[in-house]
Amino acid sequence: MVSHGIEIKGLYKIFGPRGRDHIETVRKGISKSELIERHAHVLGLRDINLSIPAGSVTVVMGLSGSGKSTLIRHINRLIEPTSGEVIYDGVDICRMGDAALREFRRHKTAMVFQKFALLPHRTVSENIVYGLDIQGIPRSESMKKARHWIERVGLTGFEDNYPNQLSGGMQQRVGLARALTNDADILLMDEAFSALDPLIRVDMQSVLLEIQAELKKTIVFITHDLDEALRLGDKIAILRDGRIIQQGSGQEIVLRPADDYITAFVNEVNRGRVIQIGAIMSPLDGSLEALTLDSMTTLDNAAKRMIKAKQTKAQVNDTSGRAIGMIELQTVIAAMITPTRRELGSIAAE
Ligand SMILES: Nc1ncnc2c1ncn2[C@@H]1O[C@H](COP(=O)(O)OP(=O)(O)OP(=O)(O)O)[C@@H](O)[C@H]1O
Ligand SMILES: [Mg+2]
């Protein structure tokens, strides 16, 4: 299946009976709290421009109330926009007629929810084929698909159990298998792993990454956990008060947080696992062939390799094996230490 990206352009959502009347006021920059006080309307999203590339994971991150769910629900139009466009495969989802929208929702999108949303009186298999039942696909066919995904998400042996006989992690595996069985191009995951214990959560991230490496779906994943965002996101967009305040790769955000709000998130991160040596290398002066490292090596791994090889310097090669720079152990270790706010400011100014 050819995967398509999604382009969100100039999207506004103002909750309340006369949302449209307040667009101009919002464009002029009224704050969320002022809009509530003066006009009794709630600012959900403000001028969102986000390109969600096909076949990769885009993470939307932000604190509670920042507009994450509002944004993801525009993609399958569970929420009507006040203004703006959501383009998929050349068509604006916001302008689709009822039939086209139904078709789009059923065949192109699948959602995975935080609270699993499984049907209690259906077994694991029956929950997983639910979407296909609705499409009228015979059980002989749908169960075959279900069996495949049951195995892939690690639920073999639990096919005939009921949801209340499963742990939270297992229930979320059912949620994921159900979404995958639908064969949709777009997976919408709203805090899908947030209710799980930390270790189970990391397990589920691994399951998703393994499956994604093979399927290359267009995934929109919401979280308020930066570690999860960095692990899963090819691209990360950070929302605050309905506005995107930064978007880019995880590494770009960790190295150059756009403001204090993002700095506060970024300070909690294990930089050694996120930053790659390509981002901190210096120009190569001569050849250092005693130890060469790929530019995508993380700081953690680079330090380990250098210490093991008893080298204080290493050459950095690009993925095709061409020498492009060098690093020193001291610089690698310094880059692992969380800088203070002031230091980050001066890095950002560079
Ligand atoms: N139907 C609605 N009517 C009025 N206001 C709403 C409605 N839905 C959401 N909002 C408001 O829009 C803002 C964004 O809410 P949203 O649910 O998108 O946040 P979120 O980032 O998903 O938060 P959380 O992390 O708590 O799930 C909040 O201020 C919320 O109160
Ligand atoms: Mg939400």
Short mmCIF file of N, CA and C in Angstrom, two decimals, residues 90-197:
data_model
loop_
_atom_site.label_atom_id
_atom_site.label_comp_id
_atom_site.label_asym_id
_atom_site.label_seq_id
_atom_site.Cartn_x
_atom_site.Cartn_y
_atom_site.Cartn_z
N GLY A 90 -4.11 14.70 -1.48
CA GLY A 90 -4.67 15.74 -2.35
C GLY A 90 -6.07 16.20 -1.98
N VAL A 91 -6.66 15.62 -0.94
CA VAL A 91 -8.05 15.98 -0.59
C VAL A 91 -8.09 16.61 0.80
N ASP A 92 -8.89 17.67 0.95
CA ASP A 92 -9.07 18.30 2.25
C ASP A 92 -10.12 17.52 3.05
N ILE A 93 -9.66 16.86 4.10
CA ILE A 93 -10.56 16.04 4.93
C ILE A 93 -11.69 16.90 5.51
N CYS A 94 -11.38 18.17 5.77
CA CYS A 94 -12.37 19.06 6.38
C CYS A 94 -13.51 19.39 5.43
N ARG A 95 -13.35 19.10 4.15
CA ARG A 95 -14.42 19.40 3.18
C ARG A 95 -15.04 18.15 2.58
N MET A 96 -14.68 16.98 3.09
CA MET A 96 -15.25 15.75 2.55
C MET A 96 -16.74 15.67 2.86
N GLY A 97 -17.51 15.10 1.94
CA GLY A 97 -18.91 14.82 2.20
C GLY A 97 -19.03 13.63 3.14
N ASP A 98 -20.25 13.35 3.61
CA ASP A 98 -20.46 12.28 4.59
C ASP A 98 -19.93 10.93 4.13
N ALA A 99 -20.26 10.56 2.89
CA ALA A 99 -19.88 9.23 2.41
C ALA A 99 -18.36 9.11 2.30
N ALA A 100 -17.74 10.14 1.73
CA ALA A 100 -16.28 10.11 1.57
C ALA A 100 -15.60 10.08 2.93
N LEU A 101 -16.17 10.83 3.87
CA LEU A 101 -15.58 10.87 5.21
C LEU A 101 -15.68 9.50 5.90
N ARG A 102 -16.85 8.87 5.76
CA ARG A 102 -17.04 7.55 6.36
C ARG A 102 -16.02 6.57 5.79
N GLU A 103 -15.88 6.61 4.48
CA GLU A 103 -14.93 5.76 3.75
C GLU A 103 -13.49 6.00 4.23
N PHE A 104 -13.16 7.28 4.33
CA PHE A 104 -11.82 7.66 4.77
C PHE A 104 -11.55 7.14 6.19
N ARG A 105 -12.50 7.38 7.09
CA ARG A 105 -12.31 6.95 8.48
C ARG A 105 -12.14 5.45 8.57
N ARG A 106 -12.98 4.71 7.87
CA ARG A 106 -12.98 3.26 7.96
C ARG A 106 -11.75 2.61 7.35
N HIS A 107 -11.35 3.13 6.19
CA HIS A 107 -10.31 2.43 5.44
C HIS A 107 -8.94 3.04 5.56
N LYS A 108 -8.87 4.31 5.89
CA LYS A 108 -7.55 4.95 5.91
C LYS A 108 -7.02 5.21 7.30
N THR A 109 -7.90 5.24 8.31
CA THR A 109 -7.41 5.58 9.65
C THR A 109 -7.78 4.49 10.66
N ALA A 110 -6.93 4.35 11.67
CA ALA A 110 -7.27 3.51 12.81
C ALA A 110 -6.76 4.24 14.05
N MET A 111 -7.53 4.15 15.13
CA MET A 111 -7.12 4.84 16.36
C MET A 111 -6.75 3.85 17.45
N VAL A 112 -5.76 4.22 18.25
CA VAL A 112 -5.46 3.45 19.45
C VAL A 112 -5.60 4.44 20.61
N PHE A 113 -6.43 4.05 21.59
CA PHE A 113 -6.77 4.98 22.67
C PHE A 113 -6.01 4.65 23.94
N GLN A 114 -5.93 5.65 24.82
CA GLN A 114 -5.27 5.45 26.11
C GLN A 114 -6.01 4.41 26.94
N LYS A 115 -7.35 4.48 26.91
CA LYS A 115 -8.13 3.57 27.77
C LYS A 115 -8.60 2.35 26.99
N PHE A 116 -7.81 1.92 26.05
CA PHE A 116 -8.00 0.68 25.29
C PHE A 116 -9.30 0.59 24.51
N ALA A 117 -10.44 0.97 25.14
CA ALA A 117 -11.73 0.95 24.47
C ALA A 117 -12.05 -0.40 23.84
N LEU A 118 -11.87 -1.47 24.62
CA LEU A 118 -12.22 -2.81 24.12
C LEU A 118 -13.66 -3.12 24.51
N LEU A 119 -14.30 -3.98 23.72
CA LEU A 119 -15.67 -4.37 24.05
C LEU A 119 -15.61 -5.55 25.02
N PRO A 120 -16.23 -5.37 26.21
CA PRO A 120 -16.04 -6.35 27.28
C PRO A 120 -16.62 -7.73 26.98
N HIS A 121 -17.69 -7.78 26.17
CA HIS A 121 -18.35 -9.07 25.92
C HIS A 121 -17.78 -9.77 24.69
N ARG A 122 -16.72 -9.19 24.10
CA ARG A 122 -16.07 -9.85 22.95
C ARG A 122 -14.70 -10.38 23.39
N THR A 123 -14.32 -11.52 22.84
CA THR A 123 -13.00 -12.08 23.15
C THR A 123 -11.93 -11.24 22.47
N VAL A 124 -10.67 -11.58 22.75
CA VAL A 124 -9.55 -10.89 22.12
C VAL A 124 -9.70 -10.92 20.60
N SER A 125 -9.88 -12.10 20.02
CA SER A 125 -10.01 -12.20 18.55
C SER A 125 -11.19 -11.39 18.05
N GLU A 126 -12.31 -11.52 18.76
CA GLU A 126 -13.53 -10.82 18.31
C GLU A 126 -13.37 -9.30 18.38
N ASN A 127 -12.61 -8.82 19.38
CA ASN A 127 -12.33 -7.39 19.45
C ASN A 127 -11.48 -6.96 18.26
N ILE A 128 -10.51 -7.81 17.93
CA ILE A 128 -9.57 -7.45 16.88
C ILE A 128 -10.23 -7.39 15.51
N VAL A 129 -11.22 -8.24 15.27
CA VAL A 129 -11.89 -8.21 13.96
C VAL A 129 -13.09 -7.25 13.93
N TYR A 130 -13.30 -6.53 15.04
CA TYR A 130 -14.48 -5.68 15.12
C TYR A 130 -14.64 -4.75 13.91
N GLY A 131 -13.55 -4.06 13.56
CA GLY A 131 -13.61 -3.11 12.44
C GLY A 131 -13.95 -3.82 11.13
N LEU A 132 -13.42 -5.02 10.96
CA LEU A 132 -13.68 -5.76 9.73
C LEU A 132 -15.11 -6.32 9.71
N ASP A 133 -15.63 -6.66 10.90
CA ASP A 133 -17.05 -7.08 11.00
C ASP A 133 -17.94 -5.96 10.47
N ILE A 134 -17.63 -4.73 10.90
CA ILE A 134 -18.44 -3.58 10.48
C ILE A 134 -18.37 -3.39 8.97
N GLN A 135 -17.20 -3.69 8.41
CA GLN A 135 -17.07 -3.56 6.95
C GLN A 135 -17.71 -4.74 6.20
N GLY A 136 -18.25 -5.71 6.96
CA GLY A 136 -18.92 -6.85 6.34
C GLY A 136 -17.97 -7.90 5.78
N ILE A 137 -16.75 -7.91 6.28
CA ILE A 137 -15.79 -8.91 5.79
C ILE A 137 -16.03 -10.23 6.52
N PRO A 138 -16.13 -11.34 5.77
CA PRO A 138 -16.45 -12.63 6.42
C PRO A 138 -15.39 -13.02 7.46
N ARG A 139 -15.88 -13.67 8.52
CA ARG A 139 -14.99 -14.06 9.61
C ARG A 139 -13.84 -14.95 9.14
N SER A 140 -14.09 -15.79 8.11
CA SER A 140 -13.03 -16.69 7.65
C SER A 140 -11.82 -15.86 7.23
N GLU A 141 -12.10 -14.74 6.58
CA GLU A 141 -11.02 -13.87 6.11
C GLU A 141 -10.46 -13.00 7.24
N SER A 142 -11.37 -12.39 8.02
CA SER A 142 -10.90 -11.45 9.04
C SER A 142 -10.10 -12.18 10.13
N MET A 143 -10.51 -13.40 10.47
CA MET A 143 -9.80 -14.13 11.53
C MET A 143 -8.38 -14.50 11.09
N LYS A 144 -8.22 -14.68 9.79
CA LYS A 144 -6.88 -14.99 9.28
C LYS A 144 -5.95 -13.79 9.52
N LYS A 145 -6.48 -12.61 9.18
CA LYS A 145 -5.70 -11.38 9.42
C LYS A 145 -5.43 -11.22 10.92
N ALA A 146 -6.49 -11.44 11.70
CA ALA A 146 -6.36 -11.26 13.15
C ALA A 146 -5.27 -12.16 13.71
N ARG A 147 -5.26 -13.42 13.27
CA ARG A 147 -4.25 -14.36 13.79
C ARG A 147 -2.84 -13.85 13.54
N HIS A 148 -2.64 -13.27 12.35
CA HIS A 148 -1.33 -12.74 12.01
C HIS A 148 -0.91 -11.66 13.01
N TRP A 149 -1.82 -10.71 13.31
CA TRP A 149 -1.46 -9.61 14.19
C TRP A 149 -1.41 -10.03 15.65
N ILE A 150 -2.23 -11.01 16.01
CA ILE A 150 -2.19 -11.54 17.37
C ILE A 150 -0.79 -12.09 17.65
N GLU A 151 -0.25 -12.76 16.67
CA GLU A 151 1.09 -13.30 16.84
C GLU A 151 2.13 -12.18 16.91
N ARG A 152 1.99 -11.19 15.99
CA ARG A 152 2.99 -10.11 15.93
C ARG A 152 3.04 -9.26 17.21
N VAL A 153 1.90 -9.07 17.86
CA VAL A 153 1.92 -8.24 19.07
C VAL A 153 2.10 -9.08 20.33
N GLY A 154 2.30 -10.38 20.16
CA GLY A 154 2.60 -11.24 21.31
C GLY A 154 1.39 -11.64 22.12
N LEU A 155 0.27 -11.92 21.45
CA LEU A 155 -0.95 -12.32 22.18
C LEU A 155 -1.33 -13.77 21.95
N THR A 156 -0.44 -14.52 21.30
CA THR A 156 -0.77 -15.91 21.00
C THR A 156 -1.10 -16.65 22.30
N GLY A 157 -2.19 -17.41 22.28
CA GLY A 157 -2.63 -18.14 23.47
C GLY A 157 -3.72 -17.39 24.22
N PHE A 158 -3.92 -16.11 23.89
CA PHE A 158 -4.94 -15.32 24.60
C PHE A 158 -6.15 -15.01 23.72
N GLU A 159 -6.22 -15.64 22.54
CA GLU A 159 -7.26 -15.32 21.56
C GLU A 159 -8.67 -15.35 22.14
N ASP A 160 -8.93 -16.33 23.01
CA ASP A 160 -10.30 -16.52 23.49
C ASP A 160 -10.56 -15.90 24.86
N ASN A 161 -9.57 -15.16 25.36
CA ASN A 161 -9.79 -14.49 26.64
C ASN A 161 -10.68 -13.26 26.44
N TYR A 162 -11.28 -12.82 27.56
CA TYR A 162 -12.04 -11.58 27.54
C TYR A 162 -11.16 -10.46 28.11
N PRO A 163 -11.40 -9.20 27.69
CA PRO A 163 -10.54 -8.10 28.13
C PRO A 163 -10.29 -8.07 29.64
N ASN A 164 -11.34 -8.34 30.45
CA ASN A 164 -11.13 -8.24 31.90
C ASN A 164 -10.24 -9.34 32.46
N GLN A 165 -9.84 -10.29 31.59
CA GLN A 165 -8.90 -11.32 32.04
C GLN A 165 -7.46 -10.96 31.67
N LEU A 166 -7.27 -9.75 31.12
CA LEU A 166 -5.94 -9.35 30.66
C LEU A 166 -5.41 -8.17 31.47
N SER A 167 -4.07 -8.08 31.57
CA SER A 167 -3.45 -6.91 32.21
C SER A 167 -3.58 -5.71 31.26
N GLY A 168 -3.27 -4.53 31.77
CA GLY A 168 -3.34 -3.32 30.94
C GLY A 168 -2.47 -3.43 29.70
N GLY A 169 -1.24 -3.93 29.89
CA GLY A 169 -0.31 -4.05 28.76
C GLY A 169 -0.87 -4.98 27.69
N MET A 170 -1.47 -6.08 28.13
CA MET A 170 -2.06 -7.04 27.19
C MET A 170 -3.26 -6.40 26.48
N GLN A 171 -4.06 -5.65 27.24
CA GLN A 171 -5.22 -5.01 26.61
C GLN A 171 -4.77 -4.02 25.54
N GLN A 172 -3.65 -3.32 25.81
CA GLN A 172 -3.20 -2.37 24.80
C GLN A 172 -2.63 -3.10 23.58
N ARG A 173 -2.11 -4.31 23.79
CA ARG A 173 -1.68 -5.11 22.63
C ARG A 173 -2.90 -5.43 21.75
N VAL A 174 -4.03 -5.69 22.41
CA VAL A 174 -5.26 -5.95 21.65
C VAL A 174 -5.65 -4.69 20.86
N GLY A 175 -5.55 -3.54 21.52
CA GLY A 175 -5.87 -2.27 20.86
C GLY A 175 -5.01 -2.06 19.63
N LEU A 176 -3.73 -2.39 19.77
CA LEU A 176 -2.80 -2.20 18.65
C LEU A 176 -3.09 -3.20 17.53
N ALA A 177 -3.33 -4.46 17.91
CA ALA A 177 -3.63 -5.48 16.90
C ALA A 177 -4.92 -5.13 16.16
N ARG A 178 -5.90 -4.61 16.89
CA ARG A 178 -7.16 -4.21 16.25
C ARG A 178 -6.91 -3.11 15.22
N ALA A 179 -6.09 -2.14 15.59
CA ALA A 179 -5.79 -1.05 14.65
C ALA A 179 -5.04 -1.58 13.43
N LEU A 180 -4.11 -2.51 13.65
CA LEU A 180 -3.31 -3.01 12.53
C LEU A 180 -4.13 -3.91 11.60
N THR A 181 -5.06 -4.64 12.18
CA THR A 181 -5.90 -5.54 11.39
C THR A 181 -6.76 -4.76 10.41
N ASN A 182 -7.06 -3.50 10.75
CA ASN A 182 -7.84 -2.65 9.85
C ASN A 182 -7.07 -2.28 8.59
N ASP A 183 -5.74 -2.49 8.62
CA ASP A 183 -4.95 -2.25 7.42
C ASP A 183 -4.95 -0.79 6.99
N ALA A 184 -5.14 0.11 7.94
CA ALA A 184 -5.24 1.53 7.58
C ALA A 184 -3.85 2.11 7.37
N ASP A 185 -3.79 3.13 6.51
CA ASP A 185 -2.53 3.80 6.23
C ASP A 185 -2.09 4.67 7.41
N ILE A 186 -3.09 5.29 8.06
CA ILE A 186 -2.79 6.24 9.14
C ILE A 186 -3.15 5.64 10.50
N LEU A 187 -2.18 5.64 11.41
CA LEU A 187 -2.48 5.20 12.78
C LEU A 187 -2.47 6.43 13.68
N LEU A 188 -3.59 6.63 14.39
CA LEU A 188 -3.69 7.76 15.30
C LEU A 188 -3.64 7.24 16.72
N MET A 189 -2.61 7.61 17.46
CA MET A 189 -2.42 7.04 18.79
C MET A 189 -2.38 8.16 19.82
N ASP A 190 -3.49 8.31 20.57
CA ASP A 190 -3.61 9.40 21.54
C ASP A 190 -3.24 8.88 22.93
N GLU A 191 -2.04 9.19 23.37
CA GLU A 191 -1.53 8.74 24.68
C GLU A 191 -1.72 7.24 24.84
N ALA A 192 -1.46 6.50 23.78
CA ALA A 192 -1.78 5.07 23.75
C ALA A 192 -1.06 4.28 24.84
N PHE A 193 0.11 4.73 25.24
CA PHE A 193 0.88 3.94 26.21
C PHE A 193 0.95 4.62 27.58
N SER A 194 0.25 5.73 27.72
CA SER A 194 0.42 6.54 28.95
C SER A 194 -0.14 5.87 30.20
N ALA A 195 -1.09 4.94 30.04
CA ALA A 195 -1.67 4.33 31.23
C ALA A 195 -0.88 3.09 31.69
N LEU A 196 0.19 2.76 30.98
CA LEU A 196 0.91 1.52 31.28
C LEU A 196 2.07 1.76 32.25
N ASP A 197 2.43 0.72 33.00
CA ASP A 197 3.61 0.79 33.87
C ASP A 197 4.84 1.06 33.02
#
